[in-house]
XYZ file of C-alpha atoms in Angstrom:
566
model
C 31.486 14.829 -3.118
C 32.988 11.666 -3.603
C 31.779 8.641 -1.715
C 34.364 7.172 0.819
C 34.121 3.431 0.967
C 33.418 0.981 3.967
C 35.690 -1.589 4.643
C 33.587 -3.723 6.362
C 29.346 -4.055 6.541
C 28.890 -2.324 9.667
C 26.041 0.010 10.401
C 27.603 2.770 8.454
C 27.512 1.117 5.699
C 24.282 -0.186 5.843
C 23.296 3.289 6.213
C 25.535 4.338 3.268
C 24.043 1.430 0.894
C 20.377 2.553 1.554
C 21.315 6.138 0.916
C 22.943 5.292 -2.344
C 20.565 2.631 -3.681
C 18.176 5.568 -2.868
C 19.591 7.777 -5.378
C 20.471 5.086 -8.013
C 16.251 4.375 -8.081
C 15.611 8.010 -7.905
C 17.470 8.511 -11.469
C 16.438 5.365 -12.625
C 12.612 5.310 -11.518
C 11.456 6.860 -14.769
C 13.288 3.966 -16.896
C 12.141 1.211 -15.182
C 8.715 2.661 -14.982
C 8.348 2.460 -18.855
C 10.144 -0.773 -19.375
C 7.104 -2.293 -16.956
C 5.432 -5.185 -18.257
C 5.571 -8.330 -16.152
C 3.259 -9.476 -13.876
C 1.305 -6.300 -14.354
C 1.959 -3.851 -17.255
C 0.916 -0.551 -14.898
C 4.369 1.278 -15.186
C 4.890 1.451 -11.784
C 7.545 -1.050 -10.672
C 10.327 1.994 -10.606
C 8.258 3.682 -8.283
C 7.199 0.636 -6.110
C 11.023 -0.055 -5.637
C 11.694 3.863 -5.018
C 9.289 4.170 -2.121
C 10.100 0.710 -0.372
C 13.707 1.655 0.127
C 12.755 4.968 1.022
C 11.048 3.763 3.662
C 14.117 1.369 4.853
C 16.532 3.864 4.435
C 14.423 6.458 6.489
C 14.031 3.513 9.516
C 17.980 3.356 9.143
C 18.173 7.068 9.251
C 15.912 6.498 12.506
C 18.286 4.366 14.566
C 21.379 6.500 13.817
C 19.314 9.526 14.856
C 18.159 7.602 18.146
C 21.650 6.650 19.254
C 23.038 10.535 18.923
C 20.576 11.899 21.085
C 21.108 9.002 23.549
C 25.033 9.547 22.970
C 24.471 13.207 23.488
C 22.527 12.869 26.657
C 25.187 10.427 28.136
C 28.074 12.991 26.484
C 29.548 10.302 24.733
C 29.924 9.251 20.707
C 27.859 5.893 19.980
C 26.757 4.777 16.844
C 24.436 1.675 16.180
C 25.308 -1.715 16.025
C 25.449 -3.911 12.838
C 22.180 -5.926 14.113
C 20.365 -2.508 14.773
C 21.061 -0.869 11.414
C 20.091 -4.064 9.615
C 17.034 -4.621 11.548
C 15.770 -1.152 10.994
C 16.185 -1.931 6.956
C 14.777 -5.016 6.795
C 11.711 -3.632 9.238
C 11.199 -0.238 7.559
C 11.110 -2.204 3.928
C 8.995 -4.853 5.327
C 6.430 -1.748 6.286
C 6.653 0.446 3.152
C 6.713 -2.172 0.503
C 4.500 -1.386 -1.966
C 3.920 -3.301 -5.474
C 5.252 -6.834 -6.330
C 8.395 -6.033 -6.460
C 9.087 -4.131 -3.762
C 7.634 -6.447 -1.750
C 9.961 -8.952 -2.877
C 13.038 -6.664 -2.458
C 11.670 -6.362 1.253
C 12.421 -9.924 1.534
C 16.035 -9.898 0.440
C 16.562 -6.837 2.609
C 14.908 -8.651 5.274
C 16.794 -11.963 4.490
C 20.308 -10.316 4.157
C 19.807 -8.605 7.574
C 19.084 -12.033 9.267
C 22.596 -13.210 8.430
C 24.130 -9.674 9.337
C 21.864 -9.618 12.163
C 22.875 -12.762 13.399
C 24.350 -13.546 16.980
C 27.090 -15.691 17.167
C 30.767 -16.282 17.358
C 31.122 -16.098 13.769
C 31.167 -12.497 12.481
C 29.384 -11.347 9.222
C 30.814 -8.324 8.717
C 33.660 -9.226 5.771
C 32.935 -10.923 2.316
C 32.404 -13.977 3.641
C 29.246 -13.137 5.498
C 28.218 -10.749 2.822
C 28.214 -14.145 0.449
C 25.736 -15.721 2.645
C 23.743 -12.693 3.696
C 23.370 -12.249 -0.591
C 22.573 -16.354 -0.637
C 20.190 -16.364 1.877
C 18.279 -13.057 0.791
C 17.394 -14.596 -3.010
C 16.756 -18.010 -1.476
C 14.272 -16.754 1.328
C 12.755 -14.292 -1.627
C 11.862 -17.316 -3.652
C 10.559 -19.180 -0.964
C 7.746 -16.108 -0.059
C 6.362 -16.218 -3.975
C 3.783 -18.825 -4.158
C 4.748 -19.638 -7.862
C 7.902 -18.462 -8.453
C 8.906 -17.412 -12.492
C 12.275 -17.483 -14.342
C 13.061 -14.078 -16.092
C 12.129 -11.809 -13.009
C 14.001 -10.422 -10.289
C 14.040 -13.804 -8.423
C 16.248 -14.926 -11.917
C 18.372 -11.874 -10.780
C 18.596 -12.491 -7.399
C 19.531 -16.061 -7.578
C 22.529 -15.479 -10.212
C 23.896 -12.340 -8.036
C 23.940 -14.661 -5.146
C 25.645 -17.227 -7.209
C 27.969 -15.155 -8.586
C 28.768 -14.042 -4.847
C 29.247 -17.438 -3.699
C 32.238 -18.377 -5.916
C 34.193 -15.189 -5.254
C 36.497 -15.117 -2.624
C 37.984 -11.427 -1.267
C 36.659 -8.366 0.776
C 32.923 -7.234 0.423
C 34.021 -4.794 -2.371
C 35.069 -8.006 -4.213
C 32.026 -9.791 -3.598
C 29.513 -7.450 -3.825
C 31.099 -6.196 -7.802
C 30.857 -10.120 -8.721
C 26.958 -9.969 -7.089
C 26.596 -6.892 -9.399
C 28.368 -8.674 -12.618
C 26.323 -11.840 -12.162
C 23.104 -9.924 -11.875
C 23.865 -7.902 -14.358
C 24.096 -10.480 -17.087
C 20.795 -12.556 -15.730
C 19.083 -9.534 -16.345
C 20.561 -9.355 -20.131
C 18.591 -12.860 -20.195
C 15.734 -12.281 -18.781
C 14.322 -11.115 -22.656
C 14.948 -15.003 -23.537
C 13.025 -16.583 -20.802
C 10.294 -14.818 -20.480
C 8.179 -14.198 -23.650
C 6.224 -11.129 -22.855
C 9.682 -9.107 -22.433
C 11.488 -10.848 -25.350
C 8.091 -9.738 -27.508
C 8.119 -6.147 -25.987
C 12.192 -5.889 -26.150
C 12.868 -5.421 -22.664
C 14.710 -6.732 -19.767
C 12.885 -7.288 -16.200
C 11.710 -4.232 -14.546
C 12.383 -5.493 -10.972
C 15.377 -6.927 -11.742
C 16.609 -4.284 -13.639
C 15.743 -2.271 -10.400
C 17.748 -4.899 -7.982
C 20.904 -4.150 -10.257
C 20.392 -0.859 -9.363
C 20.644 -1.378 -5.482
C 23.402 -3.823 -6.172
C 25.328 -1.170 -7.911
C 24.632 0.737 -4.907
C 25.990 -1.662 -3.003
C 29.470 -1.671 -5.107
C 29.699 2.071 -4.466
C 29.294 1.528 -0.921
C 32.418 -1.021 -0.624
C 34.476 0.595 -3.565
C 33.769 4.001 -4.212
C 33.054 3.648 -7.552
C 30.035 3.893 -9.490
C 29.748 0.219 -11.891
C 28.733 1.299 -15.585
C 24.837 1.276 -16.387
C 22.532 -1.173 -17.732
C 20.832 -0.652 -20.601
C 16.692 -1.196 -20.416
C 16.758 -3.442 -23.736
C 19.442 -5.709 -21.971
C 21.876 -5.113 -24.779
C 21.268 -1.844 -26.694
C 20.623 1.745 -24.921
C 17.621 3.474 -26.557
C 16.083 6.383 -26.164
C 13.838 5.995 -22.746
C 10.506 7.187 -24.428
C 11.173 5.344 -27.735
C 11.096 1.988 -25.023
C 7.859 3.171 -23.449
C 6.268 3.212 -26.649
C 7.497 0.057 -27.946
C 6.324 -1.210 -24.544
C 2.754 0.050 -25.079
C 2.416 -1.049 -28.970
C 4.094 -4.512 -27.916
C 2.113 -5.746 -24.982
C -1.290 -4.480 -26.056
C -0.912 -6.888 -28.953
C 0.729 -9.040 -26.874
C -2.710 -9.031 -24.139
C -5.106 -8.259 -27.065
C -4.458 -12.374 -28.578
C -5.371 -13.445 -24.805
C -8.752 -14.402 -24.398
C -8.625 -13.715 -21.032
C -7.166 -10.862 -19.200
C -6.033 -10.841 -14.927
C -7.542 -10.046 -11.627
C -9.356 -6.802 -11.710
C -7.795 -5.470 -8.145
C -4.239 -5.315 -6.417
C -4.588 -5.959 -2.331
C -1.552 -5.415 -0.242
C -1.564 -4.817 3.400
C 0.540 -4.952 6.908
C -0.819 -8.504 9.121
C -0.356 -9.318 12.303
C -0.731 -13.392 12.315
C 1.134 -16.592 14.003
C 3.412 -18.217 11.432
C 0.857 -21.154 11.023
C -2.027 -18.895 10.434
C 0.279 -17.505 7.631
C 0.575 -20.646 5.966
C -3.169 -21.131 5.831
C -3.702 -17.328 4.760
C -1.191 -18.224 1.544
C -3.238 -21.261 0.319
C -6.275 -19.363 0.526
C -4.784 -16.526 -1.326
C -3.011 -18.541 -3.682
C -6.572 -20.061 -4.558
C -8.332 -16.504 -5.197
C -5.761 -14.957 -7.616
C -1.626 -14.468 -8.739
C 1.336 -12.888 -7.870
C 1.151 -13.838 -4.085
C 4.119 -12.432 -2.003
C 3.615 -12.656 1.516
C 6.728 -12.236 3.473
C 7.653 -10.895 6.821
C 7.934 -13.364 10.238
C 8.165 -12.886 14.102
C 4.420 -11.836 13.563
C 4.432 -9.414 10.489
C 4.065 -9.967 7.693
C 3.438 -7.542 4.292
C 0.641 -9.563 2.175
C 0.501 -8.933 -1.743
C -1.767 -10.460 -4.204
C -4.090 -10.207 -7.120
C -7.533 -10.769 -7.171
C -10.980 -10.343 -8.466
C -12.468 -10.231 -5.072
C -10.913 -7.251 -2.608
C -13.208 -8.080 0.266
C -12.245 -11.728 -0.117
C -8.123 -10.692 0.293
C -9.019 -8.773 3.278
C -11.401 -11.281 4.986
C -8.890 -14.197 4.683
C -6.084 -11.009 6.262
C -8.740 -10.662 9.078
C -9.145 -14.490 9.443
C -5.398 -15.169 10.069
C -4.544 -12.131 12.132
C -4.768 -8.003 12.110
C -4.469 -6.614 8.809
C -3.927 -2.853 8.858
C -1.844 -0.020 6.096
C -4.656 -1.987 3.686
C -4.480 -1.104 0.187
C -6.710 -1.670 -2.725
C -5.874 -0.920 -6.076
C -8.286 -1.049 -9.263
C -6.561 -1.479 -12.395
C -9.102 -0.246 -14.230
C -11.716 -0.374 -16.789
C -9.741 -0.727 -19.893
C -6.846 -1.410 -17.863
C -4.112 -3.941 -19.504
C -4.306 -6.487 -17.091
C -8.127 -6.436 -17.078
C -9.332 -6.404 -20.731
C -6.500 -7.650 -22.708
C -4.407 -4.303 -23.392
C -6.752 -2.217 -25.601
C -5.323 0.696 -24.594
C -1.375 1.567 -23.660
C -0.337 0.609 -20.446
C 1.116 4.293 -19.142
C -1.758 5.693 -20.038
C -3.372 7.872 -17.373
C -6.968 7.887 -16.577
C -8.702 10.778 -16.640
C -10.354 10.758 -13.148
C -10.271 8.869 -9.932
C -11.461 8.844 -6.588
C -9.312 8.555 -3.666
C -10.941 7.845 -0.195
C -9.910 7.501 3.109
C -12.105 4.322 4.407
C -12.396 3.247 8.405
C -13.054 -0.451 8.070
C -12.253 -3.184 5.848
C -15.818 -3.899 4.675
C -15.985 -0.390 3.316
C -12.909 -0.731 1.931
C -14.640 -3.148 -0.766
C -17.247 -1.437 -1.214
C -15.193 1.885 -1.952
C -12.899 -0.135 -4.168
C -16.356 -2.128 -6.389
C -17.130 1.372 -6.820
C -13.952 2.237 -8.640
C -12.348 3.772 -5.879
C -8.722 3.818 -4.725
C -8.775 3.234 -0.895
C -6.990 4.173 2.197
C -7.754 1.752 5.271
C -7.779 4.251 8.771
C -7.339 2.041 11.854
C -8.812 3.827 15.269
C -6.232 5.324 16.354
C -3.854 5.045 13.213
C -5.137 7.916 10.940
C -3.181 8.004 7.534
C -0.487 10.512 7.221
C -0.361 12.914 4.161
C 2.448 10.401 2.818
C 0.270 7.439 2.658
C -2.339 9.972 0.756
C -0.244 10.937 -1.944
C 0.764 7.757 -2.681
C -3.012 6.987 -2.509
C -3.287 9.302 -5.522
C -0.178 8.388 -7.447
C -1.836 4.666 -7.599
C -4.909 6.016 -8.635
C -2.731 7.218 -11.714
C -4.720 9.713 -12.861
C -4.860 13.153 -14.549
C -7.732 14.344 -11.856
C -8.270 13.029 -8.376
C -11.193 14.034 -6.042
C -9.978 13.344 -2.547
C -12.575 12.359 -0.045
C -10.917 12.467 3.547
C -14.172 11.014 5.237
C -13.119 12.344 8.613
C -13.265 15.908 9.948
C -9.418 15.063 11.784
C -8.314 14.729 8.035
C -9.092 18.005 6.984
C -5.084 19.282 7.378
C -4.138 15.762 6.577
C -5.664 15.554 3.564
C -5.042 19.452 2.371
C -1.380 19.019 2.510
C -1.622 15.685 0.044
C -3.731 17.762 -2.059
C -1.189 20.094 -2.127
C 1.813 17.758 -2.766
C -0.548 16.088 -5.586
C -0.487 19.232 -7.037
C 3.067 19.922 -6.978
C 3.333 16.728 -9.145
C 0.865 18.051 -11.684
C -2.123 16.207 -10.828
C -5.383 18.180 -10.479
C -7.036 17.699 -7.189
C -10.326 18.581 -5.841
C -11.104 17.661 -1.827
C -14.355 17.368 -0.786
C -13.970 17.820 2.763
C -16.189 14.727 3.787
C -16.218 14.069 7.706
C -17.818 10.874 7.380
C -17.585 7.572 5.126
C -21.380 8.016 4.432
C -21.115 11.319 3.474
C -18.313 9.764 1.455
C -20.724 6.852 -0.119
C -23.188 9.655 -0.789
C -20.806 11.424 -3.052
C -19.805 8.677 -4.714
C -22.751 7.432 -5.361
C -23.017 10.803 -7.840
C -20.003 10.448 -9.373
C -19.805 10.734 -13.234
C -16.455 10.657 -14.257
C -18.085 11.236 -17.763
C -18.935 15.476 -16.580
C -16.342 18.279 -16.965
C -14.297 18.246 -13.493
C -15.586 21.245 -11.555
C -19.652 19.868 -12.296
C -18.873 16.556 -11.141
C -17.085 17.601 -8.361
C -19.823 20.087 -7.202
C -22.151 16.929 -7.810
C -20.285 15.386 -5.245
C -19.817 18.250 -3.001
C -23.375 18.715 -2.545
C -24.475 15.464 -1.946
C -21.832 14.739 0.917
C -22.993 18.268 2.447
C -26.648 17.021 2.137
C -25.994 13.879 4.492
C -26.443 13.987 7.875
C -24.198 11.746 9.685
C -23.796 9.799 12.594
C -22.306 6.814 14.614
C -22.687 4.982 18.171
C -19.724 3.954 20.021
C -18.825 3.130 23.443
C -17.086 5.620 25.938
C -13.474 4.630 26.753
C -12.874 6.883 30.007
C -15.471 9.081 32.046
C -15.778 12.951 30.011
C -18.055 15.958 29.816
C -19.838 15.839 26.281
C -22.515 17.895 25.120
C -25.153 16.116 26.516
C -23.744 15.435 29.809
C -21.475 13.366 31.665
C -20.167 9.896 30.240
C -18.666 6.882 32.223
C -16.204 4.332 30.604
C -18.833 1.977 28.864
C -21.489 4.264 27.894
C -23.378 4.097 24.336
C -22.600 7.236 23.131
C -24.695 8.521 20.110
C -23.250 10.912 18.143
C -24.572 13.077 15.294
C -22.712 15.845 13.362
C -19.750 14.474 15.373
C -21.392 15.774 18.935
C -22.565 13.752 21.602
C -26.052 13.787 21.569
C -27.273 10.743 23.403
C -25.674 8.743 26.537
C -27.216 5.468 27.011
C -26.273 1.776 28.576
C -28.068 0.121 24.958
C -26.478 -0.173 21.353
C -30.233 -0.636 19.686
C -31.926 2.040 22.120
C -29.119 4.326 21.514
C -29.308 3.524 17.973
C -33.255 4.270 17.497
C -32.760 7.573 19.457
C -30.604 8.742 17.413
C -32.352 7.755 14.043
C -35.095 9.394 15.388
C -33.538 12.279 16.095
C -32.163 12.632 12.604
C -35.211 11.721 10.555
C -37.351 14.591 12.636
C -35.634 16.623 9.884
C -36.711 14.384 7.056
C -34.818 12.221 4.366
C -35.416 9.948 1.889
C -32.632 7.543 2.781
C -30.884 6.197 5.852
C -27.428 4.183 5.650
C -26.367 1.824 7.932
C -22.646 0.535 8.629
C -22.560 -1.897 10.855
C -18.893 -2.532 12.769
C -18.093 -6.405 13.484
C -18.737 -5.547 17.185
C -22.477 -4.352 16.458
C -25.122 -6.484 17.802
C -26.828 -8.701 15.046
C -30.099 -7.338 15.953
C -29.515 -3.379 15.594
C -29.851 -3.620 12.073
C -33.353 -5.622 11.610
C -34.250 -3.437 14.282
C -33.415 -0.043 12.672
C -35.520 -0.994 9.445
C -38.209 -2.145 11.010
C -38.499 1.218 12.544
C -37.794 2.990 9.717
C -40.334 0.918 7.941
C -43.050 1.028 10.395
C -42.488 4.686 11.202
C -41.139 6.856 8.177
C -43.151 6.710 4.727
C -40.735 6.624 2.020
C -37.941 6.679 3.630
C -35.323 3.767 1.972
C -32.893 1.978 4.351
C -29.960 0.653 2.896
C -27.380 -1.776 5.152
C -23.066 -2.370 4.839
C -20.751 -4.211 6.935
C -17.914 -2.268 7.887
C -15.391 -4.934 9.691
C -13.215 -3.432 12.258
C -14.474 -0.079 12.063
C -13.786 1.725 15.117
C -17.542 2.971 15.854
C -20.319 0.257 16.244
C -22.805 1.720 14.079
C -22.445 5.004 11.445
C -25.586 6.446 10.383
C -26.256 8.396 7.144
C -29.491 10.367 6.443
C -29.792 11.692 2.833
């Protein structure tokens, strides 16, 4: 059915745009996944840029849905406004950006939606404010990359909004010149960057923006502009590119002496605008590709390190990090050794895990782990899962849920996974030290089904527990608890109500090693007295021959103290 076109940017045609540009990256996702080799050859920008305006159309489809049922209830037709459509795009791309580039396209949603957005006599619903909604969107882009680099999808950006500002007309005018003008900065991109004149490509993010800006045509015109071509200047066959890609940029990275940070961070922050400014200067001094953008206090954080727990800590420094995400490139991995191997190449085997704190988020990930972070009270959905084990990009996944809550959660990811013809095994793990324990076994190395019966079996063999203080009063299975009780739980029962975290503690310990084990875990959650843990070994030590005891920090964990007894 053909497309009818807005005459002016209202909310309708905000919602229109996001629909479209949805579809444009859904048939282009595969292209600009192979064509993938700036900052990060990982073949995964098409995808990044997929699932961020996924998310900001589905916050768009949100609003509209909102107003009908409060139209309905008051038996009159409403739509949202301009500034509420807008908002929810910018907000629900700021929340589901994921990769480099989609975090930057967050950022031109995010700034064009400040100029629709804005209050004022003026109105920025024609071509004129569709000029300085495109202006201000690559302009505030460029200002959230710490180093910003010709050739990329701030090149783009920049020459669309260029190309905007010297048109005069409607917003179908404007928005064809934004398209034309990007369109030929991403023909150039080949000559000023080296890496995708050597591998014969054009930018994969800004080959991805031309694709919402075509969108964006559509929306104002009804018509569909012609495509672009992912050499810049001669269509090829799409996996002819992907292999020229590979052969290209693993000579390219094999002549470097040096290869990149060894880990992707990105994660949600809740911070004051000056803390911000001091998270990005520590950031920018730990690794590349630094994106933070976001304001009125959030923010969506992207860099590239060698030291995860060093991202996070600075994110916990400046505010509330949450949504974290760790990605290991990989042993082998492009970025990390120089390109020895091609860059869409799938690993065999990963492990996906949900994690509850940020502390064991590093340790999950320095075990070669891809992480989700679980906030009390913010459990992952089966959405943030799969996507979990699409980064882990590889041919076998075991899934390690790490919470008993998880169990339906985590089934219906496998089960998606599946679908997209990844083999997954989940090891229904209700604890993160059952969790450690069956990582600590892994051997990627072993046919599938033996390591993941490895695994199994070690996770069933710990005993787990944690202490945490009652919110409100409750009957529990060892009696009744008031708001501020130490609660001790093992096997995820109440066993223990006391008014001490290190008496509580050593009760429960006790109470687990009666059955024996040769090692006890300790996790301790930033709210955890200093003392429980020199005072849990010494016990152990002083009372239990043989037994190891082995200590973590957790962060912001949820419980004060988990427990594992192997």
């Amino acid at each position: 059915m053909a497309q009818v076109p807005q005459t002016f940017f209202d909310a309708l045609a905000v919602r229109t745009w996001c629909g479209l540009a949805l579809e444009a990256l859904g048939r282009a996702r595969e292209e600009i996944d192979a064509i993938n080799v700036y900052p990060v050859a990982d073949g995964d920008t098409g995808t990044n840029l997929y699932l961020t305006v996924e998310s900001a159309a589905g916050a768009v489809e949100a609003v509209f849905a909102g107003h009908e049922v409060d139209a309905g209830a008051a038996g009159a037709a409403g739509k949202p406004s301009l500034a509420d459509a807008a908002r929810a795009m910018a907000h629900g791309a700021l929340i589901g950006a994921q990769g480099n580039s989609g975090t930057i396209l967050a950022q031109l949603l995010r700034g064009m939606a400040q100029v629709l957005a804005a209050e004022g006599e003026t109105s920025h619903t024609d071509g004129s404010g569709l000029r300085l909604a495109l202006r201000h969107a690559a302009d505030s882009a460029r200002q959230a990359v710490a180093h910003p680099v010709e050739g990329t999808v701030l090149s783009v950006a920049s020459a669309a909004a260029d190309a905007a500002m010297g048109t005069e007309g409607d917003c179908g005018a404007v928005a064809r010149a934004a398209y034309e003008g990007a369109r030929a900065a991403l023909a150039a991109t080949p000559g000023q960057l080296a890496v995708l004149g050597r591998a014969g490509v054009v930018d994969a993010g800004g080959r991805g923006l031309v694709a919402v800006l075509a969108a964006l045509v559509e929306t104002f015109t009804g018509e569909v502009p012609a495509a672009v071509a992912p050499s810049g200047g001669h269509a090829r066959v799409q996996r002819d590119t992907a292999a020229a890609v590979s052969t290209l940029v693993a000579e390219d990275c094999a002549s470097s002496p040096e290869g990149g940070p060894a880990f992707e961070v990105i994660y949600l922050l809740e911070a004051e605008d000056a803390a911000v400014d001091r998270l990005r200067a520590r950031l920018d001094a730990l690794g590349d590709s630094l994106v933070v953008v976001g304001g009125d206090g959030l923010w969506n954080v992207h860099v590239h390190v060698d030291d995860a727990g060093a991202a996070v800590e600075a994110g916990v420094e400046a505010g509330r990090p949450y949504r974290i995400r760790i990605t290991h490139f990989g042993v082998g991995d492009v970025h990390t050794t120089g390109g020895q191997r091609p860059p869409r190449e799938q690993v065999q085997r990963a492990v996906v895990a949900v994690v509850p704190g940020e502390g064991l988020a590093g340790l999950y990930t320095e075990a070669g782990a891809t992480t989700v972070l679980a906030r009390p009270g913010e459990p992952p959905a089966s959405g943030e899962l799969v996507d979990a084990v699409r980064r882990a990009h590889a041919r076998e996944v075991v899934l390690l849920p790490n919470d008993a809550d998880l169990r339906h959660t985590a089934a219906a990811a496998a089960e998606q996974a599946r679908a997209e013809g990844i083999r997954v095994a989940l090891i229904p793990t209700r604890s993160a030290v059952q969790g450690i324990a069956a990582l600590a076994v892994h051997e990627p190395e072993r046919r599938f089904d033996e390591d993941v019966v490895s695994m199994t079996s070690a996770a069933g063999a710990t005993r787990y527990a944690e202490v945490a203080v009652a919110e409100r009063q409750s009957w529990t299975m060892a009696g009744i608890c008031q708001a501020g009780d130490v609660l001790g739980l093992i096997d995820g029962d109440v066993a223990v109500i006391g008014s001490d975290v290190t008496l509580t503690a050593e009760t429960v310990l006790d109470r687990m090693l009666q059955a024996g084990g040769e090692l006890v875990t300790l996790v301790l959650g930033d709210e955890a007295p200093d003392s429980v843990a020199e005072r849990l070994e010494t016990r152990v030590r002083e009372s239990y021959l043989a037994v190891d005891t082995v200590v973590y920090r957790g962060g912001r964990q949820g419980a004060l103290l988990l427990i594992g007894v192997e």
